[in-house]
PDB file of C-alpha atoms in Angstrom:
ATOM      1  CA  UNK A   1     107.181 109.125  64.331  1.00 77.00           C
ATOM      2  CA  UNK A   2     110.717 111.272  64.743  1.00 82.00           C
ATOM      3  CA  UNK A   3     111.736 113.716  66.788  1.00 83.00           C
ATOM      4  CA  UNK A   4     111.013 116.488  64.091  1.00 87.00           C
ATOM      5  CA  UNK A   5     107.847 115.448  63.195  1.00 88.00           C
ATOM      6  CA  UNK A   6     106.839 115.324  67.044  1.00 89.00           C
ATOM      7  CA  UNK A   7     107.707 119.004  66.906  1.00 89.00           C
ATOM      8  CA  UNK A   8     106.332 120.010  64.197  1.00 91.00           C
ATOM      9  CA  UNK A   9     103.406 118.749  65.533  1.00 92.00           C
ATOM     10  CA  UNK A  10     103.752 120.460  68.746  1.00 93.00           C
ATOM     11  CA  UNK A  11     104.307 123.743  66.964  1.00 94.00           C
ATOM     12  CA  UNK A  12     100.894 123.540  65.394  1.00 95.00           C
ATOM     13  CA  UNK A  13      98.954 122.548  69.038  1.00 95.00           C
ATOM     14  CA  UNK A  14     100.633 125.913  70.167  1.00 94.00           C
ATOM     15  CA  UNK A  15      99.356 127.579  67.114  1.00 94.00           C
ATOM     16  CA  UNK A  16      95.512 126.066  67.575  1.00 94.00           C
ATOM     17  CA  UNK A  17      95.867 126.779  70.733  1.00 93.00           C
ATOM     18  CA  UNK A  18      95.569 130.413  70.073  1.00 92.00           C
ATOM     19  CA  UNK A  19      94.023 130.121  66.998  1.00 93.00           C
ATOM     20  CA  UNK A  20      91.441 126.981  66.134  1.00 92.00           C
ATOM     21  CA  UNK A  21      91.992 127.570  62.504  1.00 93.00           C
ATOM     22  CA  UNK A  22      95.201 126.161  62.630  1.00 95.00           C
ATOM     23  CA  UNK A  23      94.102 122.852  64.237  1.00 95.00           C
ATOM     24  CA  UNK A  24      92.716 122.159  60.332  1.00 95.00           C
ATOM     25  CA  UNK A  25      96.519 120.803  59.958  1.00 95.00           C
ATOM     26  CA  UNK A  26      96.255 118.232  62.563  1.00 95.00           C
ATOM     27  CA  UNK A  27      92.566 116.806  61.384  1.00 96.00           C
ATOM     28  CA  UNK A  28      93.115 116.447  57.563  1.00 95.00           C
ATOM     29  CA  UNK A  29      96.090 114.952  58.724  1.00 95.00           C
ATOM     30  CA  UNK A  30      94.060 112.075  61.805  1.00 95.00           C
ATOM     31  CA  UNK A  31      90.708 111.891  60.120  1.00 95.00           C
ATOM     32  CA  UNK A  32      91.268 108.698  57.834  1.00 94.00           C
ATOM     33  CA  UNK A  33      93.086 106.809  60.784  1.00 94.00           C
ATOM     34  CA  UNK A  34      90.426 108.474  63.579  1.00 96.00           C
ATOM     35  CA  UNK A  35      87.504 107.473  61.148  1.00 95.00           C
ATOM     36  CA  UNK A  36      88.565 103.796  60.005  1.00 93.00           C
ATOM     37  CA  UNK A  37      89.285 103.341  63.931  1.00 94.00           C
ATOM     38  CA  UNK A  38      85.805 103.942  64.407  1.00 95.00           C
ATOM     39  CA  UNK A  39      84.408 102.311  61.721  1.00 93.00           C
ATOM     40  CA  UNK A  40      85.859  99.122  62.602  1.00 92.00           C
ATOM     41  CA  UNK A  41      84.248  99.388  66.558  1.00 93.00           C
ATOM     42  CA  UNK A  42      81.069 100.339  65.030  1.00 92.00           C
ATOM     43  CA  UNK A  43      80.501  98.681  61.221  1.00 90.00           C
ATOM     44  CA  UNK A  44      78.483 102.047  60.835  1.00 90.00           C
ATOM     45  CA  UNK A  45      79.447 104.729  58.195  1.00 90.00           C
ATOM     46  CA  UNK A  46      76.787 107.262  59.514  1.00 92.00           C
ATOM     47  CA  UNK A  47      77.575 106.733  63.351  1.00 94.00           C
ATOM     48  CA  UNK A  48      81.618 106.608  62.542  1.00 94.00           C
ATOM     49  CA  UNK A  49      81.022 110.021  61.122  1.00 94.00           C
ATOM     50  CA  UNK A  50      79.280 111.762  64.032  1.00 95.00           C
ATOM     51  CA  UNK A  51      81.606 109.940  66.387  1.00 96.00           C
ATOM     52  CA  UNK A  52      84.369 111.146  64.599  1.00 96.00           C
ATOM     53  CA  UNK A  53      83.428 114.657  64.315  1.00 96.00           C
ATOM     54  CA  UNK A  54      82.425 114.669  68.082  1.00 96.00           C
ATOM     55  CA  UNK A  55      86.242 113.390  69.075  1.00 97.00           C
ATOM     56  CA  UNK A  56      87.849 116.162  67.061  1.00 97.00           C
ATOM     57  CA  UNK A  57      85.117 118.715  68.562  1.00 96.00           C
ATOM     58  CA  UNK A  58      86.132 117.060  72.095  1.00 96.00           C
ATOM     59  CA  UNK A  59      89.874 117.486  70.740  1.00 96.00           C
ATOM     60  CA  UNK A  60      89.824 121.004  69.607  1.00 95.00           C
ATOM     61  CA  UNK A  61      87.639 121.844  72.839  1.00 94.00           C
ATOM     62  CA  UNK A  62      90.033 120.411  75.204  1.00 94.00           C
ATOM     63  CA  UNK A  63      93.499 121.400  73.217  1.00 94.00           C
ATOM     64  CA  UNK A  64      94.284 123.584  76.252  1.00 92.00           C
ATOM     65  CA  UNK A  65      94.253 121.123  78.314  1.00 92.00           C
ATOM     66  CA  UNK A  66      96.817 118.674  76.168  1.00 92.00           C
ATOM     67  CA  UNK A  67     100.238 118.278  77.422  1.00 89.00           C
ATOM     68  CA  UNK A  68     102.977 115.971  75.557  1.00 90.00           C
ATOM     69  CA  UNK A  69     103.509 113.151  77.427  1.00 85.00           C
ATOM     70  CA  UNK A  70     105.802 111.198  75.837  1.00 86.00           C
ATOM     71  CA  UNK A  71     103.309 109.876  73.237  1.00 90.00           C
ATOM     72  CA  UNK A  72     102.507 111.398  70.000  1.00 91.00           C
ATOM     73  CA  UNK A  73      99.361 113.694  69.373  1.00 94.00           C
ATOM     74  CA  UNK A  74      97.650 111.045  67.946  1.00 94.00           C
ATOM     75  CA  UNK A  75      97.471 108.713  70.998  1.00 95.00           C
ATOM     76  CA  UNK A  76      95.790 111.224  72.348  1.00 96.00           C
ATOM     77  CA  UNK A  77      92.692 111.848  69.708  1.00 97.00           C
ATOM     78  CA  UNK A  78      92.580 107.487  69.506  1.00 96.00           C
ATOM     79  CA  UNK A  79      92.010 107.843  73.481  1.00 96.00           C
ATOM     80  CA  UNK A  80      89.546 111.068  72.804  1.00 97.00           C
ATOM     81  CA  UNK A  81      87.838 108.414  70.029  1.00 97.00           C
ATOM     82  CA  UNK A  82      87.764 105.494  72.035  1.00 95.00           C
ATOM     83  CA  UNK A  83      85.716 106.896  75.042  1.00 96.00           C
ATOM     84  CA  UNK A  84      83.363 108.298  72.378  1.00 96.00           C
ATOM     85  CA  UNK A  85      83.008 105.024  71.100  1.00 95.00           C
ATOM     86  CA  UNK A  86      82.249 103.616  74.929  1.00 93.00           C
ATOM     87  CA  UNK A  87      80.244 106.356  75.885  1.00 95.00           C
ATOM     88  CA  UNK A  88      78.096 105.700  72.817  1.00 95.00           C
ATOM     89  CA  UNK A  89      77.745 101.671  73.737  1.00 93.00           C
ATOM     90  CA  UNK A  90      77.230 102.337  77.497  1.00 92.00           C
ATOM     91  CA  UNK A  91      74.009 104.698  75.908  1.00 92.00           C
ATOM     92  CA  UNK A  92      72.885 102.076  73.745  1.00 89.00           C
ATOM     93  CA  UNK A  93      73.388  99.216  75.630  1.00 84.00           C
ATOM     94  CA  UNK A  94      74.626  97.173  72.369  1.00 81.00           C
ATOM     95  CA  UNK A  95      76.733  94.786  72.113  1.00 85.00           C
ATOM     96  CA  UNK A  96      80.063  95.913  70.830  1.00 88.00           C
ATOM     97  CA  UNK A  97      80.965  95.441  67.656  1.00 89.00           C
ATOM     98  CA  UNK A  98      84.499  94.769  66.333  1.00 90.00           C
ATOM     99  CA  UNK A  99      84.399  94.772  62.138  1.00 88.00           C
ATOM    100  CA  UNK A 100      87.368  93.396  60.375  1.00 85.00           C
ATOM    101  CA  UNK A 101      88.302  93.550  56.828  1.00 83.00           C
ATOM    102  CA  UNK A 102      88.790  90.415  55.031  1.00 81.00           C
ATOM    103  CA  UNK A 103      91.772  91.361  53.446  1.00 78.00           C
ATOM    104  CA  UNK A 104      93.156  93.259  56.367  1.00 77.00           C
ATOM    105  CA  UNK A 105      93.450  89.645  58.152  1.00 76.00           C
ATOM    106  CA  UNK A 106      95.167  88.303  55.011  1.00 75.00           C
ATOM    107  CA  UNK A 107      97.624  90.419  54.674  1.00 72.00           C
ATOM    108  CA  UNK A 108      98.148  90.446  58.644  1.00 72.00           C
ATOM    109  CA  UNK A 109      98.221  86.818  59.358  1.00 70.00           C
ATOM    110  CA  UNK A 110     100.524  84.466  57.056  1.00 66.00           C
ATOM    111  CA  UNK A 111      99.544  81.030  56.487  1.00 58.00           C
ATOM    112  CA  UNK A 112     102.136  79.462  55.105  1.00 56.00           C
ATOM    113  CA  UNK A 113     101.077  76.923  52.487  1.00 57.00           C
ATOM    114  CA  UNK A 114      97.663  76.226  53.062  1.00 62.00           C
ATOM    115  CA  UNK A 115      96.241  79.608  52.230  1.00 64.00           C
ATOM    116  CA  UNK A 116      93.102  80.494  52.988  1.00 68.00           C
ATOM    117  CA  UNK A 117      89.682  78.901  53.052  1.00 74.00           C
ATOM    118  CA  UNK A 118      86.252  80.488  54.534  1.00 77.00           C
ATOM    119  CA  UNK A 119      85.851  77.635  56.731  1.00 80.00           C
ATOM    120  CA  UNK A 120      89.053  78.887  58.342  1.00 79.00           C
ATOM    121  CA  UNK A 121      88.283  82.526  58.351  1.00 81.00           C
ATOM    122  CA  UNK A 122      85.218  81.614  60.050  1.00 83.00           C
ATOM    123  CA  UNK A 123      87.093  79.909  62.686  1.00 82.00           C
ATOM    124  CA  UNK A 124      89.135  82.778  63.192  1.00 82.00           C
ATOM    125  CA  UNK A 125      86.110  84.921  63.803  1.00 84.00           C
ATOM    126  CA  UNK A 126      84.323  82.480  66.051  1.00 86.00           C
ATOM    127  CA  UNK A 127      87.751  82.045  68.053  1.00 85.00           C
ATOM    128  CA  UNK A 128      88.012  86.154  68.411  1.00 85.00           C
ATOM    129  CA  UNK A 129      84.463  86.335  69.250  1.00 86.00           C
ATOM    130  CA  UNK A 130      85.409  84.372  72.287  1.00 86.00           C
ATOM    131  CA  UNK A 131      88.415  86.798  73.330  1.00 87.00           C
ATOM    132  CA  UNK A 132      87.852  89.524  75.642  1.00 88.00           C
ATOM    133  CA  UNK A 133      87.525  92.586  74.695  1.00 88.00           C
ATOM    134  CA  UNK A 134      90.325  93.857  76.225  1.00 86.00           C
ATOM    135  CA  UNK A 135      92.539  91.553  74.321  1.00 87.00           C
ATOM    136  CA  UNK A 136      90.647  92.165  70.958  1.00 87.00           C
ATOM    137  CA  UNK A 137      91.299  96.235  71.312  1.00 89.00           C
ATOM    138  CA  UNK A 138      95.057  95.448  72.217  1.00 90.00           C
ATOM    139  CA  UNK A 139      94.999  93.535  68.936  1.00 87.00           C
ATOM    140  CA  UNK A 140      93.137  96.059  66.962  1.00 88.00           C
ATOM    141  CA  UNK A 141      95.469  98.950  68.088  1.00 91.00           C
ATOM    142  CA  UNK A 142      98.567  96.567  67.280  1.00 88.00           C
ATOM    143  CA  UNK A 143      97.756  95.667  64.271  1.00 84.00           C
ATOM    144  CA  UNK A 144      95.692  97.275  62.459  1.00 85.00           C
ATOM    145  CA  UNK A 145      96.588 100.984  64.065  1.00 88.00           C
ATOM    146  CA  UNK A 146     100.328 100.178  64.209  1.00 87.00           C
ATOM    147  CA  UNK A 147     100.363 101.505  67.128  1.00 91.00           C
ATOM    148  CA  UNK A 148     103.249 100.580  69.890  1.00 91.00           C
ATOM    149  CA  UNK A 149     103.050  99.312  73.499  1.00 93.00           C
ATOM    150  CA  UNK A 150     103.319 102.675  74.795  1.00 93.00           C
ATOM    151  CA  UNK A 151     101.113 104.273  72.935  1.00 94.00           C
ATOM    152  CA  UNK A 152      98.513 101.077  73.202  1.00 94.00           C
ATOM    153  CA  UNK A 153      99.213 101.551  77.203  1.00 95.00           C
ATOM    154  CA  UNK A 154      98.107 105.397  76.737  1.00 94.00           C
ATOM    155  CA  UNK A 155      95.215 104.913  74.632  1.00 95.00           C
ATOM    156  CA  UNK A 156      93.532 102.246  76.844  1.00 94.00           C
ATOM    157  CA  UNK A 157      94.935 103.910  79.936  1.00 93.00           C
ATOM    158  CA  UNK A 158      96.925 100.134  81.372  1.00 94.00           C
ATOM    159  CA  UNK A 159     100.533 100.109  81.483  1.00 94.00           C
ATOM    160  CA  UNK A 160     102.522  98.902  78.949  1.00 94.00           C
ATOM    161  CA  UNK A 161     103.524  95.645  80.627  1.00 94.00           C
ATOM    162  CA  UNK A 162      99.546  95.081  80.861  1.00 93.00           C
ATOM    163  CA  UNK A 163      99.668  95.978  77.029  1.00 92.00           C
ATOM    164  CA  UNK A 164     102.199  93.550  76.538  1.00 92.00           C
ATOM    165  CA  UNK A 165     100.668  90.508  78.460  1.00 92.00           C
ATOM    166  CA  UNK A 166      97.397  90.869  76.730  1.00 90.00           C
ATOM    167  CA  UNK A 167      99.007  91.206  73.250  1.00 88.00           C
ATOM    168  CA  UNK A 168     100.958  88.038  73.843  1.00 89.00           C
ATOM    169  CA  UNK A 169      98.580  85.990  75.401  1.00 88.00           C
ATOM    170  CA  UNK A 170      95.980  86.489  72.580  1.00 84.00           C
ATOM    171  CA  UNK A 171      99.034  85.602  69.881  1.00 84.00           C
ATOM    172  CA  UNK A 172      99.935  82.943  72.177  1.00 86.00           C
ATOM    173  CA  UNK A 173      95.727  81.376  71.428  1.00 83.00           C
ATOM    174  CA  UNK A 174      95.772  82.574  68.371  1.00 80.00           C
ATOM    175  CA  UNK A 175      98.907  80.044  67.370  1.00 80.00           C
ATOM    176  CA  UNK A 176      98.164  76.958  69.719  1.00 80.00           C
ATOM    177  CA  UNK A 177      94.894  77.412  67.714  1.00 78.00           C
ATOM    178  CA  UNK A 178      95.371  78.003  64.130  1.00 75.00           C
ATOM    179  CA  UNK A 179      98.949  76.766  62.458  1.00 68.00           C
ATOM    180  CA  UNK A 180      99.439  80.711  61.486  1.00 68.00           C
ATOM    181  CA  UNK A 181     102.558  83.079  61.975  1.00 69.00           C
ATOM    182  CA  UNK A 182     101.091  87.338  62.358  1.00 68.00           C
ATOM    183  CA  UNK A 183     103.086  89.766  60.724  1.00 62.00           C
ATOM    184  CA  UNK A 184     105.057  92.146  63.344  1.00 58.00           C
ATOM    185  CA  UNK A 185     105.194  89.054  65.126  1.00 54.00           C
ATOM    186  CA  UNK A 186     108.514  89.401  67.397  1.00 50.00           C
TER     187      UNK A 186
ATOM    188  CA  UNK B   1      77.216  84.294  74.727  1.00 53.00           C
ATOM    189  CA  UNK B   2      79.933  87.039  74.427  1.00 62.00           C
ATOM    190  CA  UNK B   3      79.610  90.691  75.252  1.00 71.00           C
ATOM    191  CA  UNK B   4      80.293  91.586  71.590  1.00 85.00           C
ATOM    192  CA  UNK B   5      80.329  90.615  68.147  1.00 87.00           C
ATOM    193  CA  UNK B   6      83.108  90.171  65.667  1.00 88.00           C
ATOM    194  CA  UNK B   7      81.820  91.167  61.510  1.00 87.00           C
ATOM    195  CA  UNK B   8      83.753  90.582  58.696  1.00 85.00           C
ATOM    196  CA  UNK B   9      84.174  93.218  55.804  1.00 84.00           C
ATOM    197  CA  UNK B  10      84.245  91.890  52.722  1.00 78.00           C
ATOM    198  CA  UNK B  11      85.444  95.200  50.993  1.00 76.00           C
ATOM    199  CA  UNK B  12      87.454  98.203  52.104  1.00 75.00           C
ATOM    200  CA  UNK B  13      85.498 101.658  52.904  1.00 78.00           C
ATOM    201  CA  UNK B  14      86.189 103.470  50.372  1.00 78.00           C
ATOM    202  CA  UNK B  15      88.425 107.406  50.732  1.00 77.00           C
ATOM    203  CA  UNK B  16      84.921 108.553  49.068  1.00 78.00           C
ATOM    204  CA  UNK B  17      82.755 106.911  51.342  1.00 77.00           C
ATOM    205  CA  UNK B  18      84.700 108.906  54.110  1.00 84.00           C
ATOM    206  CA  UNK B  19      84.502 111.935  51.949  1.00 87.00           C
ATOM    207  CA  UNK B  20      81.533 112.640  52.762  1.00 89.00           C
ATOM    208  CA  UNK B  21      81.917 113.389  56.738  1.00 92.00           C
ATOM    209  CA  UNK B  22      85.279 114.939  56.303  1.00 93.00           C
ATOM    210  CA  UNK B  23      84.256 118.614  57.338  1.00 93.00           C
ATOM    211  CA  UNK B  24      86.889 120.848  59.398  1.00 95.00           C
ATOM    212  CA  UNK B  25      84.171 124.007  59.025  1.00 95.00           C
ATOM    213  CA  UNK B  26      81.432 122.156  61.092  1.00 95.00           C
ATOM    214  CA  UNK B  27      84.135 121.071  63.711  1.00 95.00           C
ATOM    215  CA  UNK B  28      84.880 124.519  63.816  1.00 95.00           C
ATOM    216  CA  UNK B  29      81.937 125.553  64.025  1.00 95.00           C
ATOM    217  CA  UNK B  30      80.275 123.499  66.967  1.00 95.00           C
ATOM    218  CA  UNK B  31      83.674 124.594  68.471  1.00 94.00           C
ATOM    219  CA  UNK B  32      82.848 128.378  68.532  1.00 94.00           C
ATOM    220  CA  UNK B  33      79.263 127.105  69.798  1.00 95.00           C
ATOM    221  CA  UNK B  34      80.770 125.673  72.457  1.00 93.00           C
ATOM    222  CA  UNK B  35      83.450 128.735  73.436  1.00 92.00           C
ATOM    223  CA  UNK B  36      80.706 131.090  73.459  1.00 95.00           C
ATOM    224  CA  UNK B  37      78.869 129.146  75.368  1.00 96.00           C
ATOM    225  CA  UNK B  38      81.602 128.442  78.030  1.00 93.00           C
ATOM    226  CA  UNK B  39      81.916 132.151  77.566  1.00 95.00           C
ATOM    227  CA  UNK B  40      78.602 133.236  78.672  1.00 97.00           C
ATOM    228  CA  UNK B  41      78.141 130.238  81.587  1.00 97.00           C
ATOM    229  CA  UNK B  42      81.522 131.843  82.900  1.00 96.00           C
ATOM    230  CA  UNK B  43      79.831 135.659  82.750  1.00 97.00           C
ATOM    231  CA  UNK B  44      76.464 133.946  84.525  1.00 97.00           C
ATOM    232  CA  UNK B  45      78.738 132.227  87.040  1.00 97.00           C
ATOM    233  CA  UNK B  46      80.744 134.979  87.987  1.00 97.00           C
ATOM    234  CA  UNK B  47      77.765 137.435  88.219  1.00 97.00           C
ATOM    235  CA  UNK B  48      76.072 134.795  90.989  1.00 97.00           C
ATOM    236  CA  UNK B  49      78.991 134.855  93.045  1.00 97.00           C
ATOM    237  CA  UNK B  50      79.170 138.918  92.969  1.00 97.00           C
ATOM    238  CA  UNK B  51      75.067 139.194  93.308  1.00 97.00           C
ATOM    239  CA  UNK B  52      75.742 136.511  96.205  1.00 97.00           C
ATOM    240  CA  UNK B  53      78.663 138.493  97.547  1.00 97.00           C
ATOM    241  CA  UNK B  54      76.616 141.257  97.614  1.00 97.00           C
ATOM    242  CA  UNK B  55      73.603 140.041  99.484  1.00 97.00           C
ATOM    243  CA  UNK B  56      75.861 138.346 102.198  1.00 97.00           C
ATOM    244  CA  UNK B  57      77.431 141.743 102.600  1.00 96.00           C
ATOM    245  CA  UNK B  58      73.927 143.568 102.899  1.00 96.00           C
ATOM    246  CA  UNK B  59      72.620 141.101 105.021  1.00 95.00           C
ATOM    247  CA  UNK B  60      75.902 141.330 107.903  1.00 95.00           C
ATOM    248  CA  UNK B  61      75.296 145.321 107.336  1.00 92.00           C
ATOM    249  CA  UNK B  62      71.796 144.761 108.703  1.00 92.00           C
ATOM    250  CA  UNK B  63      72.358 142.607 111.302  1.00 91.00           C
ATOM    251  CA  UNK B  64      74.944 144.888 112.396  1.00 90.00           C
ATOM    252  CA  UNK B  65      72.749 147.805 112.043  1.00 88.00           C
ATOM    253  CA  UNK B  66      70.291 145.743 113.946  1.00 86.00           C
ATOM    254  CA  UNK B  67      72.781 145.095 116.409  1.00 85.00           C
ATOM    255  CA  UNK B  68      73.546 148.789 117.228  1.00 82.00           C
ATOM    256  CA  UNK B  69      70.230 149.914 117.921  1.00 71.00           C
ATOM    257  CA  UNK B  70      68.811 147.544 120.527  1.00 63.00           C
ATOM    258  CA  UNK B  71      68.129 149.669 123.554  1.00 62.00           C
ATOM    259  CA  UNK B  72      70.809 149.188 125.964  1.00 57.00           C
ATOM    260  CA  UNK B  73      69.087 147.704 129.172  1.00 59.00           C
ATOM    261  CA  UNK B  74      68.008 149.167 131.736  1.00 57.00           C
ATOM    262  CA  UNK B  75      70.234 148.558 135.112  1.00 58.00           C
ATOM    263  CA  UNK B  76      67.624 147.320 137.866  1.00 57.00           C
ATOM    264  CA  UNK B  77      68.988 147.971 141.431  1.00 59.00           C
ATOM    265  CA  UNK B  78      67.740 145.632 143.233  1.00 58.00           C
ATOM    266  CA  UNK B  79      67.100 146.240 147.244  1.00 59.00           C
ATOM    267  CA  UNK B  80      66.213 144.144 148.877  1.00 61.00           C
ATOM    268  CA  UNK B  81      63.979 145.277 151.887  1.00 59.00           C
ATOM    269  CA  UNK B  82      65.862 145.485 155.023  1.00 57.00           C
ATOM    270  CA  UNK B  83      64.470 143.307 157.796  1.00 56.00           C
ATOM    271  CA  UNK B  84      63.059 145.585 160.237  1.00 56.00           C
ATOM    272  CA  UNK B  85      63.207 144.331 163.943  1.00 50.00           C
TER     273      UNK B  85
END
């Protein structure tokens, strides 16, 4: 995200601030990203739309509260959507749920010239099944959100070395493991 | 056994299947909701401190008043009977 863009955003926070109305802007804008985020902690359409609506009602509620701390708006509705996503598990006592899309993991993870096979996506989900959680939502924000260590660090509320360590060590498994190379890898 | 489960998605949700719970009015509306609210718990919480403001000051008036009109004490001289040889 530049500079501008930060501002821009900024400019319309004032603005909802004052008046709600304007805080339209800023959910047309999140709702996709805030909703697929869900989705994929939940693998419910019905609950990803109630949780979603509740973090942007959270959101909106709290605006005066918000204060730019380095990290774009966004971090901050991903952190708002997260703890409605835990608050929701700790209520139901489930077990968490992490949904990925099939072709999401192909176009993330390259494997070379042995393509793919279900035996060996089924691998991959047994071996990710056995990562912590922590890891898999470092990976999940990484990846999939495209989100950076600092933002990761605000959303889960670690620091971004912490971010950095898990990210790594699950990449680090994920290659003594499977003979793959992840996209973004650096 | 692990703590949570991993699913895999064969196919992409779909922008129409998201459609359906995009709606900015209803956000803005449980919004308001909650404003008034917040609104009228701030009126309620504000009238209990001045109702309990209010009673603390009656009550320390009445003591007071209480205070004032306890009849002053009468001063007892005592003698004490002389010894009478």
């Amino acid at each position: 995200m530049t500079d501008d863009e930060i501002r821009k955003e900024q400019e319309i926070i004032e603005r909802s601030k004052k008046d709600a109305r304007a805080f339209g802007e800023l959910y047309e804008k999140y709702f996709d990203r805030i909703f697929n985020y869900i989705y994929r902690q939940t693998d419910d359409e019905e609950l990803s739309g109630d949780l979603c609506s509740q973090t942007f009602i959270n959101a909106l509620n709290n605006l005066n509260r918000y204060e730019f701390r380095g990290v774009p708006f966004s971090a901050w509705i991903y952190k708002i959507a997260g703890n409605e996503v835990n608050k929701h598990y700790r209520k139901n006592k489930g077990k968490k749920i992490f949904s990925i899309e099939e072709l999401t993991i192909k176009e993330l993870v390259e494997r070379g010239d042995e393509g793919w096979d279900e035996e060996l996506i089924n691998k991959l989900l047994d071996f990710m099944k056995d990562l912590p959680i922590d890891m898999l939502q470092v990976l999940e924000l990484r990846f999939f959100e495209d989100k950076d260590f600092k933002e990761i660090a605000f959303i889960l509320d670690i620091t971004e070395s912490g971010a950095k360590m898990r990210t790594y060590r699950a990449l680090d498994k994920l290659r003594k493991n499977f003979n793959i190379k992840v996209k973004y890898d650096e | 056994m692990s703590r949570h489960e991993i699913r895999l998605r064969r196919k992409r949700i779909t922008a129409r299947g998201r459609e359906r719970f995009r709606n900015y009015d209803a956000v803005l509306k449980s919004h308001e909701e909650t404003q008034r609210l917040k609104k009228i718990m701030k009126v309620f919480t504000l009238f209990t401190i001045i109702l309990i403001l209010v009673m603390l000051i009656i009550m320390v008036f009445r003591w007071e008043k209480r205070m004032t009109y306890i009849p002053a004490k009468e001063n007892f001289e005592i003698t004490f009977g002389t010894k009478q040889v």
